[in-house]
Amino acid sequence: MILTLVETDLDGAATEVSLEAVSFARDISAAGNGVPVDAVVFGDVSEDLRAELSAYGVRTVHRVGGDDVAAYSGAGWASAILTVRDAAGSVVIMAAGTDRGNELMAHVAARSGASMAANVLSFSGLTPFVVTRQVVGGAAMEEMNLHQRPAVFTVAGHAVEAKPADVSGAGELVEHTPTIAPEDLVARVVSTAEPEADESGDLTSAKVVVGAGRGVGGADKFGDVVELTELLGAALGVSRVVTSAGWRPHHEQVGQTGSRISPDLYVPCGISGAIQHWAGCSSAKTILAINSDAEAPMVTRATYAVIGDLHEIVPAINAEIRKRGYGA
């Protein structure tokens, strides 16, 4: 079977990128004569979550619980995933390309003696299993053969659309309480805290992101950009320069050392587009750049560009949106 890690949010619902991964797994199943798709979930599995995964074609939901996995541990949780794999058998182990998904799949691959492909966009063969993935911060694509079994990889955010299956799966719930070796629990989460207020929304799953860079000009000059974000029902993302200057909090940063986004529309305002930032936004389907420099890397890579002062252009856009009665 195909075993897919499903991450949940604070309300216990499956995250959008995890549902995308399950949808990707279903595509593999269709190409492989109906190989069953199973899900592995750590922690509580509500009836709503079970029903949702069933609607996405999941045959079996493997709930992993117990004291050893109550707190997150990369090595410990990977060991638990392989326990599920050994019990149920799988030819593929996969996850969404989140920080946690990438870490866990790296552990799983290392323990299995297999290669791991991160940020996969598509597959083109099953024998061997051939995938295409993003590399160099999304600036290039690489075709990779995963000869070993299980094939281990993560799916880039928004590489596929999350959509329910034509035929629901059984959604059978199976409980697992693995015993984890003490050495696998040396590095684990020992405490958690409430995050600071986040005005950016969930950058990694946002369909629309408005970006802001050095060109904004200062911490007190974000009003128009924030208004555009609200009118579009978007998430706010910023460049590293902005967070380094203390103009906006780090959790809003997009880039190599921030969030990697894959929205349908990205509107970078006053962002030059250095390679570190491009690494975080190159998966955007459409980019509308607003910049005073017609030769800025972001402008030359954008789908569309408006050249000029963002403090003149963005207010004009906001006014037109309000005039037409649009806005979130």
mmCIF file of C-alpha atoms in Angstrom:
data_model
loop_
_atom_site.group_PDB
_atom_site.id
_atom_site.type_symbol
_atom_site.label_atom_id
_atom_site.label_comp_id
_atom_site.label_asym_id
_atom_site.label_seq_id
_atom_site.Cartn_x
_atom_site.Cartn_y
_atom_site.Cartn_z
ATOM 1 C CA MET A 1 0.000 0.000 0.000
ATOM 2 C CA ILE A 2 0.908 3.680 -0.116
ATOM 3 C CA LEU A 3 1.393 5.126 3.378
ATOM 4 C CA THR A 4 0.882 8.894 3.684
ATOM 5 C CA LEU A 5 1.636 10.970 6.760
ATOM 6 C CA VAL A 6 -1.320 13.229 7.579
ATOM 7 C CA GLU A 7 -0.575 16.234 9.758
ATOM 8 C CA THR A 8 -3.376 17.905 11.704
ATOM 9 C CA ASP A 9 -3.966 21.462 12.864
ATOM 10 C CA LEU A 10 -4.796 22.650 16.400
ATOM 11 C CA ASP A 11 -8.441 21.693 15.850
ATOM 12 C CA GLY A 12 -7.528 18.140 14.853
ATOM 13 C CA ALA A 13 -8.430 18.595 11.169
ATOM 14 C CA ALA A 14 -6.161 17.465 8.342
ATOM 15 C CA THR A 15 -4.008 20.271 6.949
ATOM 16 C CA GLU A 16 -4.600 21.255 3.344
ATOM 17 C CA VAL A 17 -1.120 20.217 2.223
ATOM 18 C CA SER A 18 -1.642 16.777 3.800
ATOM 19 C CA LEU A 19 -4.874 16.374 1.834
ATOM 20 C CA GLU A 20 -2.894 17.357 -1.261
ATOM 21 C CA ALA A 21 -0.416 14.582 -0.435
ATOM 22 C CA VAL A 22 -3.267 12.074 -0.081
ATOM 23 C CA SER A 23 -4.624 13.222 -3.462
ATOM 24 C CA PHE A 24 -1.135 12.711 -4.960
ATOM 25 C CA ALA A 25 -1.025 9.224 -3.417
ATOM 26 C CA ARG A 26 -4.377 8.473 -5.046
ATOM 27 C CA ASP A 27 -2.922 9.398 -8.441
ATOM 28 C CA ILE A 28 -0.113 6.901 -7.845
ATOM 29 C CA SER A 29 -2.705 4.310 -6.826
ATOM 30 C CA ALA A 30 -4.632 4.843 -10.055
ATOM 31 C CA ALA A 31 -1.461 4.357 -12.075
ATOM 32 C CA GLY A 32 -0.538 1.260 -10.086
ATOM 33 C CA ASN A 33 -3.674 -0.828 -10.538
ATOM 34 C CA GLY A 34 -5.418 0.435 -7.418
ATOM 35 C CA VAL A 35 -2.735 0.020 -4.760
ATOM 36 C CA PRO A 36 -4.542 1.005 -1.509
ATOM 37 C CA VAL A 37 -3.865 4.406 0.055
ATOM 38 C CA ASP A 38 -3.444 4.421 3.852
ATOM 39 C CA ALA A 39 -2.848 7.330 6.230
ATOM 40 C CA VAL A 40 -0.780 7.530 9.399
ATOM 41 C CA VAL A 41 -1.818 10.089 12.029
ATOM 42 C CA PHE A 42 -0.141 10.866 15.340
ATOM 43 C CA GLY A 43 -2.467 11.710 18.225
ATOM 44 C CA ASP A 44 -6.243 11.825 18.325
ATOM 45 C CA VAL A 45 -8.322 10.874 15.308
ATOM 46 C CA SER A 46 -11.829 12.310 15.500
ATOM 47 C CA GLU A 47 -14.782 10.862 13.632
ATOM 48 C CA ASP A 48 -14.750 13.986 11.449
ATOM 49 C CA LEU A 49 -11.096 13.421 10.499
ATOM 50 C CA ARG A 50 -11.724 9.758 9.829
ATOM 51 C CA ALA A 51 -14.723 10.606 7.628
ATOM 52 C CA GLU A 52 -12.729 13.256 5.760
ATOM 53 C CA LEU A 53 -9.867 10.883 5.028
ATOM 54 C CA SER A 54 -12.357 8.255 3.926
ATOM 55 C CA ALA A 55 -13.843 10.795 1.504
ATOM 56 C CA TYR A 56 -10.336 11.294 0.106
ATOM 57 C CA GLY A 57 -10.080 7.594 -0.670
ATOM 58 C CA VAL A 58 -8.110 6.389 2.371
ATOM 59 C CA ARG A 59 -8.569 2.691 3.051
ATOM 60 C CA THR A 60 -7.092 2.582 6.553
ATOM 61 C CA VAL A 61 -6.259 5.309 9.063
ATOM 62 C CA HIS A 62 -3.358 4.173 11.232
ATOM 63 C CA ARG A 63 -3.544 6.098 14.516
ATOM 64 C CA VAL A 64 -0.239 6.140 16.384
ATOM 65 C CA GLY A 65 -0.529 6.842 20.109
ATOM 66 C CA GLY A 66 1.115 6.137 23.437
ATOM 67 C CA ASP A 67 3.495 7.923 25.786
ATOM 68 C CA ASP A 68 6.540 7.421 23.533
ATOM 69 C CA VAL A 69 5.026 9.486 20.721
ATOM 70 C CA ALA A 70 2.992 11.969 22.759
ATOM 71 C CA ALA A 71 5.685 14.614 22.171
ATOM 72 C CA TYR A 72 7.246 15.138 18.754
ATOM 73 C CA SER A 73 10.564 13.442 18.074
ATOM 74 C CA GLY A 74 11.951 13.131 14.559
ATOM 75 C CA ALA A 75 13.718 9.832 15.175
ATOM 76 C CA GLY A 76 10.965 8.478 17.411
ATOM 77 C CA TRP A 77 8.108 9.282 15.069
ATOM 78 C CA ALA A 78 10.042 7.910 12.085
ATOM 79 C CA SER A 79 10.538 4.676 14.005
ATOM 80 C CA ALA A 80 6.780 4.560 14.624
ATOM 81 C CA ILE A 81 6.029 5.134 10.931
ATOM 82 C CA LEU A 82 8.250 2.198 10.015
ATOM 83 C CA THR A 83 6.465 0.082 12.635
ATOM 84 C CA VAL A 84 3.205 0.828 10.824
ATOM 85 C CA ARG A 85 4.870 0.075 7.508
ATOM 86 C CA ASP A 86 6.150 -3.282 8.763
ATOM 87 C CA ALA A 87 2.682 -4.197 10.059
ATOM 88 C CA ALA A 88 0.760 -3.149 6.960
ATOM 89 C CA GLY A 89 3.352 -3.306 4.186
ATOM 90 C CA SER A 90 3.922 -0.413 1.795
ATOM 91 C CA VAL A 91 5.755 0.320 -1.423
ATOM 92 C CA VAL A 92 5.640 4.099 -0.882
ATOM 93 C CA ILE A 93 5.976 6.248 2.249
ATOM 94 C CA MET A 94 5.276 9.918 1.663
ATOM 95 C CA ALA A 95 4.290 13.205 3.291
ATOM 96 C CA ALA A 96 3.589 16.829 2.483
ATOM 97 C CA GLY A 97 6.741 18.933 2.037
ATOM 98 C CA THR A 98 6.423 20.724 5.376
ATOM 99 C CA ASP A 99 9.280 21.114 7.841
ATOM 100 C CA ARG A 100 7.957 18.135 9.795
ATOM 101 C CA GLY A 101 7.190 16.076 6.706
ATOM 102 C CA ASN A 102 10.675 16.606 5.274
ATOM 103 C CA GLU A 103 12.353 15.791 8.591
ATOM 104 C CA LEU A 104 10.378 12.625 9.155
ATOM 105 C CA MET A 105 10.811 11.322 5.609
ATOM 106 C CA ALA A 106 14.576 11.951 5.852
ATOM 107 C CA HIS A 107 14.678 9.785 8.994
ATOM 108 C CA VAL A 108 12.480 7.122 7.364
ATOM 109 C CA ALA A 109 14.680 7.003 4.259
ATOM 110 C CA ALA A 110 17.906 6.768 6.262
ATOM 111 C CA ARG A 111 16.544 3.912 8.386
ATOM 112 C CA SER A 112 15.248 2.103 5.295
ATOM 113 C CA GLY A 113 18.486 2.459 3.343
ATOM 114 C CA ALA A 114 16.551 4.282 0.658
ATOM 115 C CA SER A 115 16.925 7.563 -1.197
ATOM 116 C CA MET A 116 14.561 10.421 -0.400
ATOM 117 C CA ALA A 117 13.167 12.966 -2.855
ATOM 118 C CA ALA A 118 11.984 16.257 -1.368
ATOM 119 C CA ASN A 119 9.525 18.712 -2.930
ATOM 120 C CA VAL A 120 8.168 16.378 -5.613
ATOM 121 C CA LEU A 121 5.873 17.912 -8.232
ATOM 122 C CA SER A 122 4.885 14.879 -10.322
ATOM 123 C CA PHE A 123 5.717 11.275 -11.177
ATOM 124 C CA SER A 124 6.184 9.705 -14.598
ATOM 125 C CA GLY A 125 6.879 6.046 -14.009
ATOM 126 C CA LEU A 126 6.382 3.249 -11.498
ATOM 127 C CA THR A 127 9.065 0.695 -12.447
ATOM 128 C CA PRO A 128 11.309 2.345 -11.548
ATOM 129 C CA PHE A 129 9.407 5.016 -9.658
ATOM 130 C CA VAL A 130 10.388 8.276 -11.380
ATOM 131 C CA VAL A 131 9.616 11.680 -9.881
ATOM 132 C CA THR A 132 10.242 15.295 -10.860
ATOM 133 C CA ARG A 133 11.158 17.612 -8.019
ATOM 134 C CA GLN A 134 12.183 21.188 -7.330
ATOM 135 C CA VAL A 135 15.865 21.848 -6.654
ATOM 136 C CA VAL A 136 18.051 24.944 -6.182
ATOM 137 C CA GLY A 137 15.249 26.724 -4.398
ATOM 138 C CA GLY A 138 12.823 25.974 -7.207
ATOM 139 C CA ALA A 139 15.071 27.510 -9.864
ATOM 140 C CA ALA A 140 15.471 24.114 -11.575
ATOM 141 C CA MET A 141 13.716 20.750 -11.879
ATOM 142 C CA GLU A 142 15.347 17.369 -11.389
ATOM 143 C CA GLU A 143 14.155 13.945 -12.497
ATOM 144 C CA MET A 144 14.973 11.325 -9.899
ATOM 145 C CA ASN A 145 14.645 7.518 -9.960
ATOM 146 C CA LEU A 146 13.627 5.944 -6.649
ATOM 147 C CA HIS A 147 14.755 2.360 -7.141
ATOM 148 C CA GLN A 148 14.554 1.204 -3.520
ATOM 149 C CA ARG A 149 11.436 0.119 -1.705
ATOM 150 C CA PRO A 150 9.845 1.777 0.026
ATOM 151 C CA ALA A 151 10.050 4.831 -2.218
ATOM 152 C CA VAL A 152 10.274 7.805 0.156
ATOM 153 C CA PHE A 153 9.463 11.391 -0.774
ATOM 154 C CA THR A 154 7.595 14.592 0.089
ATOM 155 C CA VAL A 155 5.160 16.492 -2.130
ATOM 156 C CA ALA A 156 5.706 20.211 -2.750
ATOM 157 C CA GLY A 157 2.906 22.415 -1.483
ATOM 158 C CA HIS A 158 0.112 22.945 -4.037
ATOM 159 C CA ALA A 159 1.784 20.625 -6.560
ATOM 160 C CA VAL A 160 -1.631 18.986 -6.873
ATOM 161 C CA GLU A 161 -5.151 20.004 -5.945
ATOM 162 C CA ALA A 162 -6.643 18.554 -2.775
ATOM 163 C CA LYS A 163 -9.914 16.979 -3.856
ATOM 164 C CA PRO A 164 -12.079 14.129 -2.551
ATOM 165 C CA ALA A 165 -12.051 10.785 -4.342
ATOM 166 C CA ASP A 166 -14.729 9.698 -6.773
ATOM 167 C CA VAL A 167 -15.179 6.613 -4.578
ATOM 168 C CA SER A 168 -14.702 6.876 -0.809
ATOM 169 C CA GLY A 169 -12.316 4.602 1.020
ATOM 170 C CA ALA A 170 -13.277 2.386 3.942
ATOM 171 C CA GLY A 171 -11.595 4.704 6.450
ATOM 172 C CA GLU A 172 -11.048 1.798 8.846
ATOM 173 C CA LEU A 173 -9.258 2.885 12.036
ATOM 174 C CA VAL A 174 -6.324 0.799 13.283
ATOM 175 C CA GLU A 175 -4.566 1.645 16.551
ATOM 176 C CA HIS A 176 -0.787 1.394 17.010
ATOM 177 C CA THR A 177 1.088 1.909 20.274
ATOM 178 C CA PRO A 178 4.744 1.350 19.379
ATOM 179 C CA THR A 179 7.586 1.093 21.847
ATOM 180 C CA ILE A 180 10.334 3.519 20.845
ATOM 181 C CA ALA A 181 14.003 2.878 21.659
ATOM 182 C CA PRO A 182 15.309 5.323 24.316
ATOM 183 C CA GLU A 183 18.064 6.550 21.984
ATOM 184 C CA ASP A 184 15.383 7.686 19.523
ATOM 185 C CA LEU A 185 13.814 9.914 22.165
ATOM 186 C CA VAL A 186 16.917 11.883 23.142
ATOM 187 C CA ALA A 187 15.894 14.797 20.916
ATOM 188 C CA ARG A 188 12.214 15.540 21.412
ATOM 189 C CA VAL A 189 9.854 18.422 22.134
ATOM 190 C CA VAL A 190 9.812 19.086 25.881
ATOM 191 C CA SER A 191 7.620 22.207 26.002
ATOM 192 C CA THR A 192 5.337 24.253 23.790
ATOM 193 C CA ALA A 193 4.104 27.837 23.927
ATOM 194 C CA GLU A 194 1.426 29.904 22.243
ATOM 195 C CA PRO A 195 2.821 31.662 19.141
ATOM 196 C CA GLU A 196 2.785 35.427 18.845
ATOM 197 C CA ALA A 197 -0.139 37.002 17.028
ATOM 198 C CA ASP A 198 0.163 36.180 13.327
ATOM 199 C CA GLU A 199 -1.285 38.654 10.832
ATOM 200 C CA SER A 200 0.096 36.752 7.864
ATOM 201 C CA GLY A 201 -2.335 33.835 7.881
ATOM 202 C CA ASP A 202 -1.024 30.408 6.929
ATOM 203 C CA LEU A 203 1.599 31.299 4.351
ATOM 204 C CA THR A 204 2.284 27.753 3.299
ATOM 205 C CA SER A 205 -1.322 27.058 2.277
ATOM 206 C CA ALA A 206 -2.505 30.551 1.246
ATOM 207 C CA LYS A 207 -3.948 30.820 -2.261
ATOM 208 C CA VAL A 208 -3.023 34.520 -2.458
ATOM 209 C CA VAL A 209 0.037 36.153 -0.859
ATOM 210 C CA VAL A 210 0.949 39.837 -0.850
ATOM 211 C CA GLY A 211 4.686 40.379 -0.343
ATOM 212 C CA ALA A 212 6.530 43.406 0.988
ATOM 213 C CA GLY A 213 10.242 44.184 0.833
ATOM 214 C CA ARG A 214 12.801 46.887 1.421
ATOM 215 C CA GLY A 215 10.952 49.148 -1.026
ATOM 216 C CA VAL A 216 8.168 49.697 1.517
ATOM 217 C CA GLY A 217 10.566 52.040 3.269
ATOM 218 C CA GLY A 218 9.985 51.498 6.972
ATOM 219 C CA ALA A 219 8.011 49.819 9.741
ATOM 220 C CA ASP A 220 5.384 52.568 9.693
ATOM 221 C CA LYS A 221 4.720 52.371 5.940
ATOM 222 C CA PHE A 222 2.954 49.038 5.617
ATOM 223 C CA GLY A 223 -0.586 50.426 5.778
ATOM 224 C CA ASP A 224 -1.389 50.221 2.068
ATOM 225 C CA VAL A 225 0.170 46.764 1.688
ATOM 226 C CA VAL A 226 -1.716 45.432 4.721
ATOM 227 C CA GLU A 227 -4.936 46.914 3.310
ATOM 228 C CA LEU A 228 -4.327 45.171 -0.032
ATOM 229 C CA THR A 229 -3.754 41.924 1.856
ATOM 230 C CA GLU A 230 -7.092 42.322 3.632
ATOM 231 C CA LEU A 231 -8.987 43.284 0.476
ATOM 232 C CA LEU A 232 -7.686 40.205 -1.344
ATOM 233 C CA GLY A 233 -8.268 37.888 1.602
ATOM 234 C CA ALA A 234 -4.563 37.103 1.308
ATOM 235 C CA ALA A 235 -1.666 36.270 3.604
ATOM 236 C CA LEU A 236 1.135 38.775 4.173
ATOM 237 C CA GLY A 237 4.695 37.676 3.434
ATOM 238 C CA VAL A 238 7.881 39.724 3.666
ATOM 239 C CA SER A 239 11.526 39.532 2.647
ATOM 240 C CA ARG A 240 14.458 38.783 4.941
ATOM 241 C CA VAL A 241 15.554 42.432 4.856
ATOM 242 C CA VAL A 242 12.219 43.431 6.373
ATOM 243 C CA THR A 243 12.446 40.996 9.277
ATOM 244 C CA SER A 244 16.145 41.729 9.857
ATOM 245 C CA ALA A 245 15.291 45.422 10.163
ATOM 246 C CA GLY A 246 12.602 44.595 12.696
ATOM 247 C CA TRP A 247 9.820 46.037 10.542
ATOM 248 C CA ARG A 248 7.746 42.841 10.644
ATOM 249 C CA PRO A 249 7.929 39.564 12.667
ATOM 250 C CA HIS A 250 9.974 36.619 11.416
ATOM 251 C CA HIS A 251 6.967 34.301 10.985
ATOM 252 C CA GLU A 252 5.929 36.423 8.003
ATOM 253 C CA GLN A 253 9.223 35.859 6.170
ATOM 254 C CA VAL A 254 9.184 34.140 2.788
ATOM 255 C CA GLY A 255 12.408 32.626 1.506
ATOM 256 C CA GLN A 256 15.149 30.116 2.081
ATOM 257 C CA THR A 257 15.194 30.808 5.825
ATOM 258 C CA GLY A 258 11.457 31.518 6.024
ATOM 259 C CA SER A 259 8.288 29.969 4.621
ATOM 260 C CA ARG A 260 8.092 28.384 1.182
ATOM 261 C CA ILE A 261 4.861 29.370 -0.497
ATOM 262 C CA SER A 262 2.947 28.073 -3.519
ATOM 263 C CA PRO A 263 -0.034 30.406 -3.977
ATOM 264 C CA ASP A 264 -2.159 30.843 -7.063
ATOM 265 C CA LEU A 265 -1.191 34.544 -6.973
ATOM 266 C CA TYR A 266 1.826 36.260 -5.416
ATOM 267 C CA VAL A 267 2.009 40.084 -5.391
ATOM 268 C CA PRO A 268 5.543 41.099 -4.275
ATOM 269 C CA CYS A 269 5.699 44.839 -3.579
ATOM 270 C CA GLY A 270 9.135 46.427 -3.454
ATOM 271 C CA ILE A 271 10.958 43.079 -3.355
ATOM 272 C CA SER A 272 14.069 42.812 -5.532
ATOM 273 C CA GLY A 273 13.901 39.021 -5.753
ATOM 274 C CA ALA A 274 17.267 37.833 -4.438
ATOM 275 C CA ILE A 275 17.839 34.077 -4.836
ATOM 276 C CA GLN A 276 17.134 33.498 -1.125
ATOM 277 C CA HIS A 277 13.660 35.015 -1.485
ATOM 278 C CA TRP A 278 13.043 33.339 -4.846
ATOM 279 C CA ALA A 279 13.711 29.987 -3.157
ATOM 280 C CA GLY A 280 10.572 30.564 -1.122
ATOM 281 C CA CYS A 281 8.194 31.853 -3.796
ATOM 282 C CA SER A 282 9.206 30.221 -7.085
ATOM 283 C CA SER A 283 6.287 27.773 -6.912
ATOM 284 C CA ALA A 284 3.714 30.574 -7.189
ATOM 285 C CA LYS A 285 1.495 29.967 -10.223
ATOM 286 C CA THR A 286 1.198 33.679 -11.106
ATOM 287 C CA ILE A 287 3.435 36.540 -9.942
ATOM 288 C CA LEU A 288 2.423 40.187 -10.249
ATOM 289 C CA ALA A 289 5.464 42.258 -9.264
ATOM 290 C CA ILE A 290 5.208 45.904 -8.209
ATOM 291 C CA ASN A 291 8.635 47.533 -8.275
ATOM 292 C CA SER A 292 10.336 50.786 -9.259
ATOM 293 C CA ASP A 293 13.259 48.877 -10.837
ATOM 294 C CA ALA A 294 12.382 47.362 -14.199
ATOM 295 C CA GLU A 295 15.562 45.240 -14.081
ATOM 296 C CA ALA A 296 14.988 43.737 -10.624
ATOM 297 C CA PRO A 297 15.195 39.911 -10.680
ATOM 298 C CA MET A 298 11.634 39.636 -9.351
ATOM 299 C CA VAL A 299 10.352 41.797 -12.212
ATOM 300 C CA THR A 300 12.210 39.820 -14.899
ATOM 301 C CA ARG A 301 10.851 36.524 -13.504
ATOM 302 C CA ALA A 302 7.298 37.741 -12.875
ATOM 303 C CA THR A 303 4.293 36.790 -14.977
ATOM 304 C CA TYR A 304 3.229 40.430 -14.946
ATOM 305 C CA ALA A 305 4.880 43.576 -13.594
ATOM 306 C CA VAL A 306 3.887 47.142 -12.777
ATOM 307 C CA ILE A 307 6.845 49.543 -12.739
ATOM 308 C CA GLY A 308 6.575 52.474 -10.384
ATOM 309 C CA ASP A 309 6.364 53.635 -6.773
ATOM 310 C CA LEU A 310 4.453 51.049 -4.753
ATOM 311 C CA HIS A 311 3.122 53.822 -2.509
ATOM 312 C CA GLU A 312 1.292 55.211 -5.546
ATOM 313 C CA ILE A 313 0.368 51.923 -7.223
ATOM 314 C CA VAL A 314 -0.907 49.931 -4.223
ATOM 315 C CA PRO A 315 -3.321 52.664 -3.004
ATOM 316 C CA ALA A 316 -4.672 52.921 -6.558
ATOM 317 C CA ILE A 317 -5.260 49.161 -6.658
ATOM 318 C CA ASN A 318 -6.960 49.291 -3.255
ATOM 319 C CA ALA A 319 -9.220 52.113 -4.387
ATOM 320 C CA GLU A 320 -10.215 50.226 -7.537
ATOM 321 C CA ILE A 321 -10.980 47.057 -5.558
ATOM 322 C CA ARG A 322 -13.212 49.026 -3.179
ATOM 323 C CA LYS A 323 -14.839 50.888 -6.086
ATOM 324 C CA ARG A 324 -15.845 47.612 -7.702
ATOM 325 C CA GLY A 325 -17.253 46.317 -4.454
ATOM 326 C CA TYR A 326 -14.749 43.510 -4.111
ATOM 327 C CA GLY A 327 -12.648 42.596 -1.131
ATOM 328 C CA ALA A 328 -12.614 39.972 1.557
#
